[in-house]
Coordinates of C-alpha atoms in Angstrom, one line a residue:
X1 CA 12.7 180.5 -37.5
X2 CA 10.2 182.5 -35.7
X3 CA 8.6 184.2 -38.9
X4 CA 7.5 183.1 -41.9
X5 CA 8.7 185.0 -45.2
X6 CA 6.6 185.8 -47.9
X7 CA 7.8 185.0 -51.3
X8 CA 6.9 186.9 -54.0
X9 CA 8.0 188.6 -57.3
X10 CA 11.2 189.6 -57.4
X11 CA 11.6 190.9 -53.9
X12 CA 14.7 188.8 -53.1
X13 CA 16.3 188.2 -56.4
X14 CA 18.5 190.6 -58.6
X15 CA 17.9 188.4 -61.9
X16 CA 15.6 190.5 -63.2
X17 CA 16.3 193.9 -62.0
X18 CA 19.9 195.3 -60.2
X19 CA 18.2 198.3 -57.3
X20 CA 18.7 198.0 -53.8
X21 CA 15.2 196.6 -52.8
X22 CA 16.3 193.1 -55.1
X23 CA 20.0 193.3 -54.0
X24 CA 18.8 193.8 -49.8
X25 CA 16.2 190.9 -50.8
X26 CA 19.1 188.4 -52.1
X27 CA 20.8 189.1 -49.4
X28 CA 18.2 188.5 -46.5
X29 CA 18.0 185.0 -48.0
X30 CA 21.7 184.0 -47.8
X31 CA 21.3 185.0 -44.6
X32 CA 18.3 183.1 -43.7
X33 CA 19.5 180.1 -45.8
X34 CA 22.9 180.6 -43.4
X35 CA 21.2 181.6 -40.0
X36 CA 18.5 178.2 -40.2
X37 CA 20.5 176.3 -42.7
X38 CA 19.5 173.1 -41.1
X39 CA 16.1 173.5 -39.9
X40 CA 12.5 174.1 -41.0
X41 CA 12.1 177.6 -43.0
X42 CA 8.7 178.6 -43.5
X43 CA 7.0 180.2 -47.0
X44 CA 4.0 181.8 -47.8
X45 CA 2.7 182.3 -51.3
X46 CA 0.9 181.0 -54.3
X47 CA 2.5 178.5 -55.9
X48 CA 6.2 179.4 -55.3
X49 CA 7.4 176.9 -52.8
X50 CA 9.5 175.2 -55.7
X51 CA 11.4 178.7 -56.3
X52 CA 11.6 179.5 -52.8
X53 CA 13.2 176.1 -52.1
X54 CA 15.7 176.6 -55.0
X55 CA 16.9 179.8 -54.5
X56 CA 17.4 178.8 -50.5
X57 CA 19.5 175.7 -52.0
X58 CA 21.9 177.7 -53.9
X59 CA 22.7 179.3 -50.7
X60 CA 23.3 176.1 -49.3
X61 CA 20.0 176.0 -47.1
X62 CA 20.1 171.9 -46.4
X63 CA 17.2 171.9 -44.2
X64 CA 13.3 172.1 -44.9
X65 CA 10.7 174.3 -46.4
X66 CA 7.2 174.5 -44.6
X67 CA 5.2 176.0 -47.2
X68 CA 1.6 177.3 -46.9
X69 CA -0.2 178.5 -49.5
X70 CA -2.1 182.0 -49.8
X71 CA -5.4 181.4 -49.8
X72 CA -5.4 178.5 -47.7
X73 CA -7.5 178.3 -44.4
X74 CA -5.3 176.3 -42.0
X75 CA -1.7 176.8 -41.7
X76 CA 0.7 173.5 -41.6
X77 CA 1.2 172.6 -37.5
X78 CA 4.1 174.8 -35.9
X79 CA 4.0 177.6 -38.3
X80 CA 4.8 180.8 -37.2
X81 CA 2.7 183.7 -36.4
X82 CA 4.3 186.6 -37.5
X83 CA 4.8 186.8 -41.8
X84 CA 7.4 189.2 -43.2
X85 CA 6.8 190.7 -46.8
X86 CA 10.0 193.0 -48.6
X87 CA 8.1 195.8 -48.4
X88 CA 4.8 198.0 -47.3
X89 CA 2.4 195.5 -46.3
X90 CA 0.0 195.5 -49.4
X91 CA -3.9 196.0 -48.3
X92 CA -4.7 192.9 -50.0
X93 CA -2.7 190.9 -47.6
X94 CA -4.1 192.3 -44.8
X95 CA -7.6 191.5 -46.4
X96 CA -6.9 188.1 -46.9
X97 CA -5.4 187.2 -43.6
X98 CA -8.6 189.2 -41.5
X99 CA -10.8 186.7 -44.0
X100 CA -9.7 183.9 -41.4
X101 CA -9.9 186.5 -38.7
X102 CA -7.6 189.7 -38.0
X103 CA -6.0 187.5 -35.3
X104 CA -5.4 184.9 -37.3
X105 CA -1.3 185.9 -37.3
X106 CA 0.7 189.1 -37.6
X107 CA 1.7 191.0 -40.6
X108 CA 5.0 193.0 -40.9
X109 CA 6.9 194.4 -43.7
X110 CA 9.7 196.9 -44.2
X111 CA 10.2 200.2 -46.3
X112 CA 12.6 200.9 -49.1
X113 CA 11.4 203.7 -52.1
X114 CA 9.0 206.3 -50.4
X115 CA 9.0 208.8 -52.9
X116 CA 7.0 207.5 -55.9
X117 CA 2.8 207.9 -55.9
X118 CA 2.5 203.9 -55.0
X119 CA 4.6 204.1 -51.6
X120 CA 3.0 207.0 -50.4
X121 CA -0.6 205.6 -51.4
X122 CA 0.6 202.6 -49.7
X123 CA 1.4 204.4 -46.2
X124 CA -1.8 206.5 -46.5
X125 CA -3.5 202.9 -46.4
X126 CA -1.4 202.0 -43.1
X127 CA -3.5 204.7 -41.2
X128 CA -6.2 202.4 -40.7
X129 CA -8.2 199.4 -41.0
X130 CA -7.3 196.5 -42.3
X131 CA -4.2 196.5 -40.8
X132 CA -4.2 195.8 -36.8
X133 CA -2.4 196.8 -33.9
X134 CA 0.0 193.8 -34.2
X135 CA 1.1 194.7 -37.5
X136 CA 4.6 196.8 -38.0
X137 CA 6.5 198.3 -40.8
X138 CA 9.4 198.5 -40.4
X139 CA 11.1 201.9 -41.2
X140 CA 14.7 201.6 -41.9
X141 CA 16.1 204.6 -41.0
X142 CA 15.1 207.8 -38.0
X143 CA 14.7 209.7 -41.9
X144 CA 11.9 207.1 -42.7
X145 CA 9.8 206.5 -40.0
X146 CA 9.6 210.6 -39.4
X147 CA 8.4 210.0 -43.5
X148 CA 5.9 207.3 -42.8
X149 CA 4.7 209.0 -39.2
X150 CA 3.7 213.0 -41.0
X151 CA 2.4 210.4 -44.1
X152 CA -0.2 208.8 -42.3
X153 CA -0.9 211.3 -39.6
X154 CA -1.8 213.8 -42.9
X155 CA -4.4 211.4 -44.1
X156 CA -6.0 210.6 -40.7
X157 CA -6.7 214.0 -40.6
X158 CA -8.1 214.2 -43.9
X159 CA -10.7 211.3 -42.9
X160 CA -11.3 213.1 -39.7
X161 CA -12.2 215.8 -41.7
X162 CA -14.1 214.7 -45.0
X163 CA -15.8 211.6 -43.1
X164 CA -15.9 212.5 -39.6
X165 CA -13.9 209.5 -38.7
X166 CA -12.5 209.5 -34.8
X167 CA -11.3 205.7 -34.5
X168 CA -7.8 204.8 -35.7
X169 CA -5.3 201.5 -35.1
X170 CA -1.6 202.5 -34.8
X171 CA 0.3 199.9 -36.0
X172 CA 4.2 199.2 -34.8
X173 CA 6.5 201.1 -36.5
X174 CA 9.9 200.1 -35.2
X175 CA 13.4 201.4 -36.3
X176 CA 15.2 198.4 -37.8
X177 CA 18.1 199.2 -40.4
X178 CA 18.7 196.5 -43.2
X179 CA 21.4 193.9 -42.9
X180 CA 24.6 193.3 -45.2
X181 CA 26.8 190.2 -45.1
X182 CA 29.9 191.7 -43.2
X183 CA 31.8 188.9 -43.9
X184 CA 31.5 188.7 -47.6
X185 CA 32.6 192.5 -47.6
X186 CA 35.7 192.2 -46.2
X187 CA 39.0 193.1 -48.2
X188 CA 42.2 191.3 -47.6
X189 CA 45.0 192.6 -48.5
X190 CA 46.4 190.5 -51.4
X191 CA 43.3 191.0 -52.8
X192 CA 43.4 194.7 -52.8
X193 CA 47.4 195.1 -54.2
X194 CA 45.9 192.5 -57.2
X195 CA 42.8 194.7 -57.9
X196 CA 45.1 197.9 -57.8
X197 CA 47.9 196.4 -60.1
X198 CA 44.7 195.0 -62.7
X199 CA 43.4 198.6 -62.5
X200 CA 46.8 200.3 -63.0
X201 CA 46.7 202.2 -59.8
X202 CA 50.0 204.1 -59.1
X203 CA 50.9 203.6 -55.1
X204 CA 50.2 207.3 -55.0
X205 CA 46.7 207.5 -56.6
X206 CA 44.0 207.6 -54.4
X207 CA 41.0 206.2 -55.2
X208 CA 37.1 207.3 -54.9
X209 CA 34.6 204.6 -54.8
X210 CA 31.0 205.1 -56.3
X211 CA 28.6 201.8 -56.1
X212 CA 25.5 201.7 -57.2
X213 CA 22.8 202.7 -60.1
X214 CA 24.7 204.9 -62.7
X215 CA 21.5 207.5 -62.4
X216 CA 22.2 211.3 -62.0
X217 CA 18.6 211.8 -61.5
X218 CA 17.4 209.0 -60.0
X219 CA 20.5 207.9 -57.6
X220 CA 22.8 210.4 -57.2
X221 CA 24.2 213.2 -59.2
X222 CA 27.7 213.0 -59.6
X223 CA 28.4 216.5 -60.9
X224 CA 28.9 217.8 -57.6
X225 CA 31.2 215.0 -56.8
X226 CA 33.6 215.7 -60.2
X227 CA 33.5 219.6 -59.5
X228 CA 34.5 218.5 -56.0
X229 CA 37.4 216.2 -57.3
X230 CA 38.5 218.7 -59.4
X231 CA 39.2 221.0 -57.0
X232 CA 41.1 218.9 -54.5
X233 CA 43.1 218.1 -57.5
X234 CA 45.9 220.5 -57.2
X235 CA 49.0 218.5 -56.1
X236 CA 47.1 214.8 -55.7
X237 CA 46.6 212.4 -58.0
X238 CA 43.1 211.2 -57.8
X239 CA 40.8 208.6 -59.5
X240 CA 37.4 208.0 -59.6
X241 CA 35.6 204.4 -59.9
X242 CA 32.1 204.4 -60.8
X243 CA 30.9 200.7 -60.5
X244 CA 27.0 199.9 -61.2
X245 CA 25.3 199.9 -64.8
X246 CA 24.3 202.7 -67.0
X247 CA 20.5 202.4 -68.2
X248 CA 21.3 203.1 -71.5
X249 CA 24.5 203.9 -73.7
X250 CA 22.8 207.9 -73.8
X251 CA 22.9 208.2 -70.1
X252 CA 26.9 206.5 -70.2
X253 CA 28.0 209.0 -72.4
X254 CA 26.1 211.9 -70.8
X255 CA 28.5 210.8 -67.6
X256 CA 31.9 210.9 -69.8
X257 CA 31.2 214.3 -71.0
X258 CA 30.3 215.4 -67.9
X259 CA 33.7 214.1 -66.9
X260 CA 35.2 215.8 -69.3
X261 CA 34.1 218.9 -68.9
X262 CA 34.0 219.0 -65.1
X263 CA 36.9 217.3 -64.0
X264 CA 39.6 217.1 -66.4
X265 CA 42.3 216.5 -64.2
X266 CA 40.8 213.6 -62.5
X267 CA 41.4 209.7 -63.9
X268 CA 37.5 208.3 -64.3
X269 CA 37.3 204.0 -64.2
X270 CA 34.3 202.6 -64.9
X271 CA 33.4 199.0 -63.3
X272 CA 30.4 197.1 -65.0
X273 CA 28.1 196.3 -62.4
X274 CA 26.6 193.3 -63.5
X275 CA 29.8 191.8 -63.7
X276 CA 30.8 189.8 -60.7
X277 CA 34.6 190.2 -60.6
X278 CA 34.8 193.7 -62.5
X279 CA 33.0 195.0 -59.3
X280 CA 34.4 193.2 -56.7
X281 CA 37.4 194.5 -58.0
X282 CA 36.2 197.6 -58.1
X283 CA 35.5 197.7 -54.1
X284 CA 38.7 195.9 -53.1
X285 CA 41.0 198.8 -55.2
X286 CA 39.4 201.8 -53.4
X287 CA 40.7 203.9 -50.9
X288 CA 37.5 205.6 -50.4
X289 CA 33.6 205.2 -50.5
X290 CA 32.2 208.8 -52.0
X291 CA 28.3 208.8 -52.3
X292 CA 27.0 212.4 -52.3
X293 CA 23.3 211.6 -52.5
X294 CA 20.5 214.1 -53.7
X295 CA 17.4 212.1 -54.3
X296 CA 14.4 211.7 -52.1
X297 CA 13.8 208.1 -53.5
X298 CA 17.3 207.0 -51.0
X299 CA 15.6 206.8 -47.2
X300 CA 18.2 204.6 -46.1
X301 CA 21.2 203.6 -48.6
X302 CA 22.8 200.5 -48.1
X303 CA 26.0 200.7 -50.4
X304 CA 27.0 203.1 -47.3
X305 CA 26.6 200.0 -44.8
X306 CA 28.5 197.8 -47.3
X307 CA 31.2 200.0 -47.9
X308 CA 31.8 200.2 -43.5
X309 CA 31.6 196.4 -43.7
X310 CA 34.6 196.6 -46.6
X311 CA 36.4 199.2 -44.1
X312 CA 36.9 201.7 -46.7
X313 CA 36.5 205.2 -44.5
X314 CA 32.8 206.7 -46.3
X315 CA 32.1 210.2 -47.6
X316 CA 28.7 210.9 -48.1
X317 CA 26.0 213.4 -48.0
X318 CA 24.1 214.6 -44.8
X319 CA 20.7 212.7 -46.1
X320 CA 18.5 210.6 -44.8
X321 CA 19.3 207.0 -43.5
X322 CA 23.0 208.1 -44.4
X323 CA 22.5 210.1 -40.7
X324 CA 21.8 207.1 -38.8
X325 CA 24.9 204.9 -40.7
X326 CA 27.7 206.9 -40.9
X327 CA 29.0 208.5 -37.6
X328 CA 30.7 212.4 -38.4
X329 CA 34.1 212.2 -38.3
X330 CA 33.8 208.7 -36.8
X331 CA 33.2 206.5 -39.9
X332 CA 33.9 209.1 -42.3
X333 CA 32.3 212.5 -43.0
X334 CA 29.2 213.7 -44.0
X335 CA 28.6 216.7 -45.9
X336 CA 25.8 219.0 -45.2
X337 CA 22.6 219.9 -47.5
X338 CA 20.5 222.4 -48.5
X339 CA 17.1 222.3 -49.8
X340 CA 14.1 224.6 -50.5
X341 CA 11.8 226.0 -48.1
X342 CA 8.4 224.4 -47.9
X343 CA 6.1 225.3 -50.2
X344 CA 8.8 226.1 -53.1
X345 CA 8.1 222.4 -55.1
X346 CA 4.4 221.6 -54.3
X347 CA 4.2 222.3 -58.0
X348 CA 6.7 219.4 -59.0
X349 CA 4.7 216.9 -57.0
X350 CA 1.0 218.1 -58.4
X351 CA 2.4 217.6 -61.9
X352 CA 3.7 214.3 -61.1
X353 CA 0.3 213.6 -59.2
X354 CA -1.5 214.6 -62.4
X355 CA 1.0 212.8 -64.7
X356 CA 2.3 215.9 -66.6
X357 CA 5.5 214.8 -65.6
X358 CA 6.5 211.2 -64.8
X359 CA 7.9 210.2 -61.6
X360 CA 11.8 209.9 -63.0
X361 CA 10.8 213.5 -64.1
X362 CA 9.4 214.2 -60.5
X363 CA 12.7 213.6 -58.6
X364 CA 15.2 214.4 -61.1
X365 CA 14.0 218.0 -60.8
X366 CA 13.8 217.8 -57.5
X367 CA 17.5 216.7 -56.5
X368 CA 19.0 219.6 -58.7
X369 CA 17.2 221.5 -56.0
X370 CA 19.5 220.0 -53.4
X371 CA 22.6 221.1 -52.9
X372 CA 25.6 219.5 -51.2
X373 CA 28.4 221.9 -49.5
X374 CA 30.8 221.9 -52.4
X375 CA 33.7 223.9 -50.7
X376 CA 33.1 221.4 -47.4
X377 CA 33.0 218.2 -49.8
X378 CA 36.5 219.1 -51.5
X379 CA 37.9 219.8 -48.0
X380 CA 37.2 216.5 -47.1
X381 CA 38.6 214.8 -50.4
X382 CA 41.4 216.4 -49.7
X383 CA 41.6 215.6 -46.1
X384 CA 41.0 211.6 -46.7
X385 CA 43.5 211.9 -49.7
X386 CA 46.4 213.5 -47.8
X387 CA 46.2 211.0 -45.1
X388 CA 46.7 207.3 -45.4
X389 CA 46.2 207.0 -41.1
X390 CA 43.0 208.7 -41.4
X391 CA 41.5 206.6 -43.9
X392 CA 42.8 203.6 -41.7
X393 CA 41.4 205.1 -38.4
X394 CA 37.4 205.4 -40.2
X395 CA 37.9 202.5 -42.2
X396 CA 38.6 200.1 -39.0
X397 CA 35.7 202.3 -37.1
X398 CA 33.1 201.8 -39.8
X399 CA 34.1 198.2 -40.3
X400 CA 33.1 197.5 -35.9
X401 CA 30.4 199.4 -36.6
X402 CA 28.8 197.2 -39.3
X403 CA 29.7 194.2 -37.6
X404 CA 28.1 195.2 -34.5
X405 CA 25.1 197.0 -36.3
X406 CA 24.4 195.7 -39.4
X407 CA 25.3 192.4 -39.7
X408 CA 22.5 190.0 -41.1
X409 CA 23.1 187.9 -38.0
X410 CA 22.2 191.0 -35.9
X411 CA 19.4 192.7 -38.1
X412 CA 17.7 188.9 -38.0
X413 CA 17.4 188.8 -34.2
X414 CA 15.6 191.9 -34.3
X415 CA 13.2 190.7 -36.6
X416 CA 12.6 187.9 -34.3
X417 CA 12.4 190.1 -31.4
X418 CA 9.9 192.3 -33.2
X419 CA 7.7 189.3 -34.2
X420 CA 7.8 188.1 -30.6
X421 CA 6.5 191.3 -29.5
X422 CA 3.7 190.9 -32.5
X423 CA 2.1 187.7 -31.1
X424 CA 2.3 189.3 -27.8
X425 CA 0.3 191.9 -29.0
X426 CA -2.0 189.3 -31.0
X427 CA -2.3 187.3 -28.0
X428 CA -6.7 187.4 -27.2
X429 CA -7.1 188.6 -30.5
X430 CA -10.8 187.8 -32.0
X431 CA -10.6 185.1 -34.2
X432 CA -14.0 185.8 -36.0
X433 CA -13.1 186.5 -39.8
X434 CA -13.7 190.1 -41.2
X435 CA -15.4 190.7 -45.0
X436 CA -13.0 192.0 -47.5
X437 CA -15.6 195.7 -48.5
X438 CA -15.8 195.7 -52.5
X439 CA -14.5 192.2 -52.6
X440 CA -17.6 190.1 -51.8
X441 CA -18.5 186.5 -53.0
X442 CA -19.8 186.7 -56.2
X443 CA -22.7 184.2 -55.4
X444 CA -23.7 186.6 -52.8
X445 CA -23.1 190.0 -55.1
X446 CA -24.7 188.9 -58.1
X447 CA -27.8 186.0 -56.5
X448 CA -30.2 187.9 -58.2
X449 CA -28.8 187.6 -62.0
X450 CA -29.7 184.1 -62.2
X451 CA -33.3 181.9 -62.6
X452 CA -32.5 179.8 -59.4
X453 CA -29.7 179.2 -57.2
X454 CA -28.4 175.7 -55.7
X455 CA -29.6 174.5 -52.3
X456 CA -29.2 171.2 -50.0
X457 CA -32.4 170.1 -50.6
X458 CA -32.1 169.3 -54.6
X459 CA -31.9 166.0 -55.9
X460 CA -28.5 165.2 -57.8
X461 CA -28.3 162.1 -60.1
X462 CA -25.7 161.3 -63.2
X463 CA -26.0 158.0 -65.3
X464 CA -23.3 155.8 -65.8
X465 CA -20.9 155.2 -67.9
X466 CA -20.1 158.6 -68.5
X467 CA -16.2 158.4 -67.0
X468 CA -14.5 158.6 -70.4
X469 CA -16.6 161.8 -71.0
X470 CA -15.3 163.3 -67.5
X471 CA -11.8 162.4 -69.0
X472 CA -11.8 164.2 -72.6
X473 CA -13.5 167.1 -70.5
X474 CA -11.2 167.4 -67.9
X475 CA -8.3 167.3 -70.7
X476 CA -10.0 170.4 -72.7
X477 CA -8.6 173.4 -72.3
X478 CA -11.7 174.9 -72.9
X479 CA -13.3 173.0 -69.9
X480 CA -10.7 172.2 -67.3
X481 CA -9.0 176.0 -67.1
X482 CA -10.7 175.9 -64.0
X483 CA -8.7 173.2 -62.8
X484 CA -5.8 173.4 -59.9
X485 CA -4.4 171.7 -56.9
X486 CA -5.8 174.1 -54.7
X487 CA -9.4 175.7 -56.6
X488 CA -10.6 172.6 -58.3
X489 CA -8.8 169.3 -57.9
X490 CA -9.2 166.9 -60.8
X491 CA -9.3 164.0 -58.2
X492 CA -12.3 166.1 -56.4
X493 CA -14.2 166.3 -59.3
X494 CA -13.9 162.3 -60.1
X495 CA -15.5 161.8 -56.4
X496 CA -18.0 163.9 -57.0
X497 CA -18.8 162.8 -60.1
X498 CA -18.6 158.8 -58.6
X499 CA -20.7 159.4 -55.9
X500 CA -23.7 161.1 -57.9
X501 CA -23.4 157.8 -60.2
X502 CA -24.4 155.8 -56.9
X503 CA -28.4 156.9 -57.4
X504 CA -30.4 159.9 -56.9
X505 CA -29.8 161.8 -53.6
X506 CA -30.3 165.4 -52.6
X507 CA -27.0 167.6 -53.0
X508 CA -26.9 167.7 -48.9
X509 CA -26.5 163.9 -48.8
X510 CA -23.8 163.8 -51.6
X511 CA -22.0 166.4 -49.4
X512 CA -22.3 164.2 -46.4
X513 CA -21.2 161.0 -48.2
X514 CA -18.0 163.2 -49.7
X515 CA -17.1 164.0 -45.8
X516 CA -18.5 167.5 -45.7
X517 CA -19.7 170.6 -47.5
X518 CA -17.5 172.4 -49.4
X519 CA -17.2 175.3 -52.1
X520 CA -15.1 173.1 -54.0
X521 CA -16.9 170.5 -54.2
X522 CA -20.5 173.0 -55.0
X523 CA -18.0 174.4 -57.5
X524 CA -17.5 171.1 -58.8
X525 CA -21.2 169.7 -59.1
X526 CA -22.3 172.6 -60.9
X527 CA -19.5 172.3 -63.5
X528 CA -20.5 168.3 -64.1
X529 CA -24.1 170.1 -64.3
X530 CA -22.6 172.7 -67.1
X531 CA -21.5 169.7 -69.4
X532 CA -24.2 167.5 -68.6
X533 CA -22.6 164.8 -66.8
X534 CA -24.8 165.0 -63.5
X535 CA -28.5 166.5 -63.6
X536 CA -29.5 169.1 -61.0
X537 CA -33.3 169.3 -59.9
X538 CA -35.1 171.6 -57.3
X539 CA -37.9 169.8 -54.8
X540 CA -41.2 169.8 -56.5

């Protein structure tokens, strides 16, 4: 494996929250857990190496997990020098690893959401320092990189300006889409007449796929999509399948009357999307994939991607990463979009800026400002509907196309390619660490609060007997909070503790005898000091 992942949150599990930033992170895992399933994988984190290993197991990962945790100064032998994060690499991260020296290893992560205040502060913080020139984000889509480019060009400028700065390091910003597991999409065709007769699909219904959130102002607005329907109508019997989850039972009925009122000759299915079978079932009954997206928080859209992989022909909206996926009359169609003219919603995003309006607010607004071709968008239902060969034809195309594009498989060499060219670029890299600004050491920060301050030369001595002491404090929660494998070991403080028992010595010697200086070990003779188990005195 020729990068390490780094495992955090919920960045590759869907067990907390269904979007497509968990959904993409489960399924970079299955492939990792299938793509090295008998080898060493490597981790990075705090204190996650049990998860990480678990989750890898259920995807039937047999081999084994070199794990190093964060904050660590020496990574385990072999371990790669590229780290992967599931998303904008967070300045922290790039703080901590130039702490060991900015060529210590490479950092690269990957965009998803742009929109909201966080992604875009986080790009504005990927126009300079910490972050070297062998660090990449990846940007999923020709839509998002153009994003992240005018992003970060915008605030150089404005340092250039306000602080007369002049030196800036670019970091990588290759083009990378994310994966899907092509195999796991695929349809056969027993499946799909047993899905159609559960559903109580006629042979001559035609049916209209929707995956995803169930969000008309955060996803997608499906208004445009029922009028659309509606219209094409006339003569055709056509159903709609809306599998994903509603956010609440208001914003489920606000779709039904909606419906209702917009497309009452259409037949409307609904497919829970938290339940496994219901939405398989869902994908392998549908003729086509629809998704007509409005919403600047899509920059690359994956349910596209998936539905190519399921070789269902795809009908979606001329919009971001949807123009790099889905080939024009190749893989299906894609309808053209209109938006304002710059400078006619500066006053959305200063009232989301200022919190007047919140961010669901922001780009709710914002996509009923973007308009789909509605004549353009029934011509095509009808065209896909009308012809069983045509839907064949795209479906098969889009289904090569995933395979040869978006497989995990494929998407994982390129991630290894990318970290190659990483520790290329890394290669003669200073190795000198670099100070974290406004994140000093506290000793340092605040020396001048106390009476003294510890030095090498002061005398250390503890009298004996006190072990069962050590124990009952070291069992306190009130004293052994401090406590951890990796801060304070328990074990470390007994040693300490035992060798300032052996007689009076100066706090250089006890270092010595412990095999070395340490800021544990400091850390720990100052908290036998605190509870009066060791004395501490300066040199007369």
């Amino acid at each position: 494996m020729p990068f390490a992942i780094h495992y955090v949150g919920d960045g590759y599990s869907t067990d907390a929250k269904l979007m497509g930033r968990q959904a993409v992170g489960k399924s970079l895992f299955r492939a990792i857990a299938r793509e090295w399933s008998d080898v060493d994988v490597y981790g990075f984190g705090r204190g996650a190496s049990g998860a990480m290993m678990e989750q890898l197991k259920r995807e039937g990962f047999a081999g084994r997990l070199v794990w190093r945790e964060q904050g660590s100064t020496a990574p385990p032998p072999a371990f790669p020098g590229a780290l992967y994060h599931p998303g904008p690499i967070p300045v922290a991260l790039a703080h901590d690893r130039n702490r060991e020296g900015p060529g210590a290893y490479s950092l690269f992560g990957v965009t998803h959401t742009l929109s909201s205040l966080g992604a875009m502060d986080s790009l504005g913080d990927l126009a300079g320092a910490p972050f070297q020139p062998w660090d990449a984000l990846i940007c999923t889509s020709t839509a998002a990189v153009t994003l992240v480019r005018t992003l970060m060009s915008e605030r150089r400028a404005w340092l250039a300006e306000h602080y007369g700065a002049t030196r800036f390091l670019e970091i990588e910003l290759p083009v990378i889409p994310l994966g899907v597991d092509v195999a796991a999409q695929a349809r056969p065709a027993a499946e799909i007449a047993t899905a159609r007769q559960d559903l109580g699909l006629a042979p001559d219904e035609v049916a209209f796929l929707f995956a995803g959130r169930l969000s008309f102002h955060a996803k997608a607005n499906p208004a445009p999509v029922y009028l659309a329907l509606q219209r094409a109508a006339d003569g055709r019997r056509l159903v709609c399948i809306e599998a994903g989850q509603f956010h609440n039972e208001a914003i489920a009925e606000s779709y039904r009357d909606a419906q209702r009122t917009l497309a009452p000759s259409v037949r409307f299915l609904h497919a829970e999307g938290g339940d496994a079978v219901a939405y398989r079932r869902a994908w392998c009954a549908a003729d086509v994939f629809v998704s007509i997206s409005d919403n600047i928080q899509e920059t690359f859209g994956i349910t596209p991607v998936e539905a190519m992989a399921s070789g269902l022909p795809v009908l979606v909206s001329d919009w971001n990463g949807y123009r790099d996926t889905v080939r024009d009359g190749q893989d299906g169609f894609r309808i053209p979009v209109t938006t304002p003219p710059e400078g006619a919603a500066i006053d959305l995003a200063l009232r989301h800026a200022l919190q007047i309006d919140t961010y669901d607010r922001f780009i709710g607004q914002y996509s009923m400002a973007t308009a789909a071709d509605l004549p353009v968008l029934a011509q095509r239902i009808g065209e896909l509907a009308d012809s069983l060969d045509l839907r064949a034809r795209m479906g098969a195309s889009g289904r090569a196309r995933a395979l040869a594009e978006y497989d995990w498989p494929v998407i994982l060499m390129r991630y290894g390619a990318l970290a190659a060219e990483l520790n290329r670029l890394r290669s003669g890299a200073s190795a000198s660490s670099s100070a974290w600004p406004l994140r000093p050491d506290p000793a340092r920060l605040f020396g001048h609060f106390p009476t003294r301050r510890l030095a090498g030369d002061w005398s250390v001595s503890a009298p004996a007997g006190g072990e069962a002491a050590l124990e009952d404090l070291l069992r306190l929660r009130m004293t052994s909070y401090v406590l951890d494998p990796v801060r304070m070991p328990p074990d470390l403080v007994r040693e300490v503790h035992r060798l300032a028992q052996a007689g009076p010595r100066t706090v250089g010697d006890l270092l010595v005898a412990a095999g070395g200086g340490g800021r544990t070990r400091l850390r720990a003779l100052l908290w036998l000091a605190k509870l009066g188990l060791v004395e501490l005195s300066p040199p007369a």
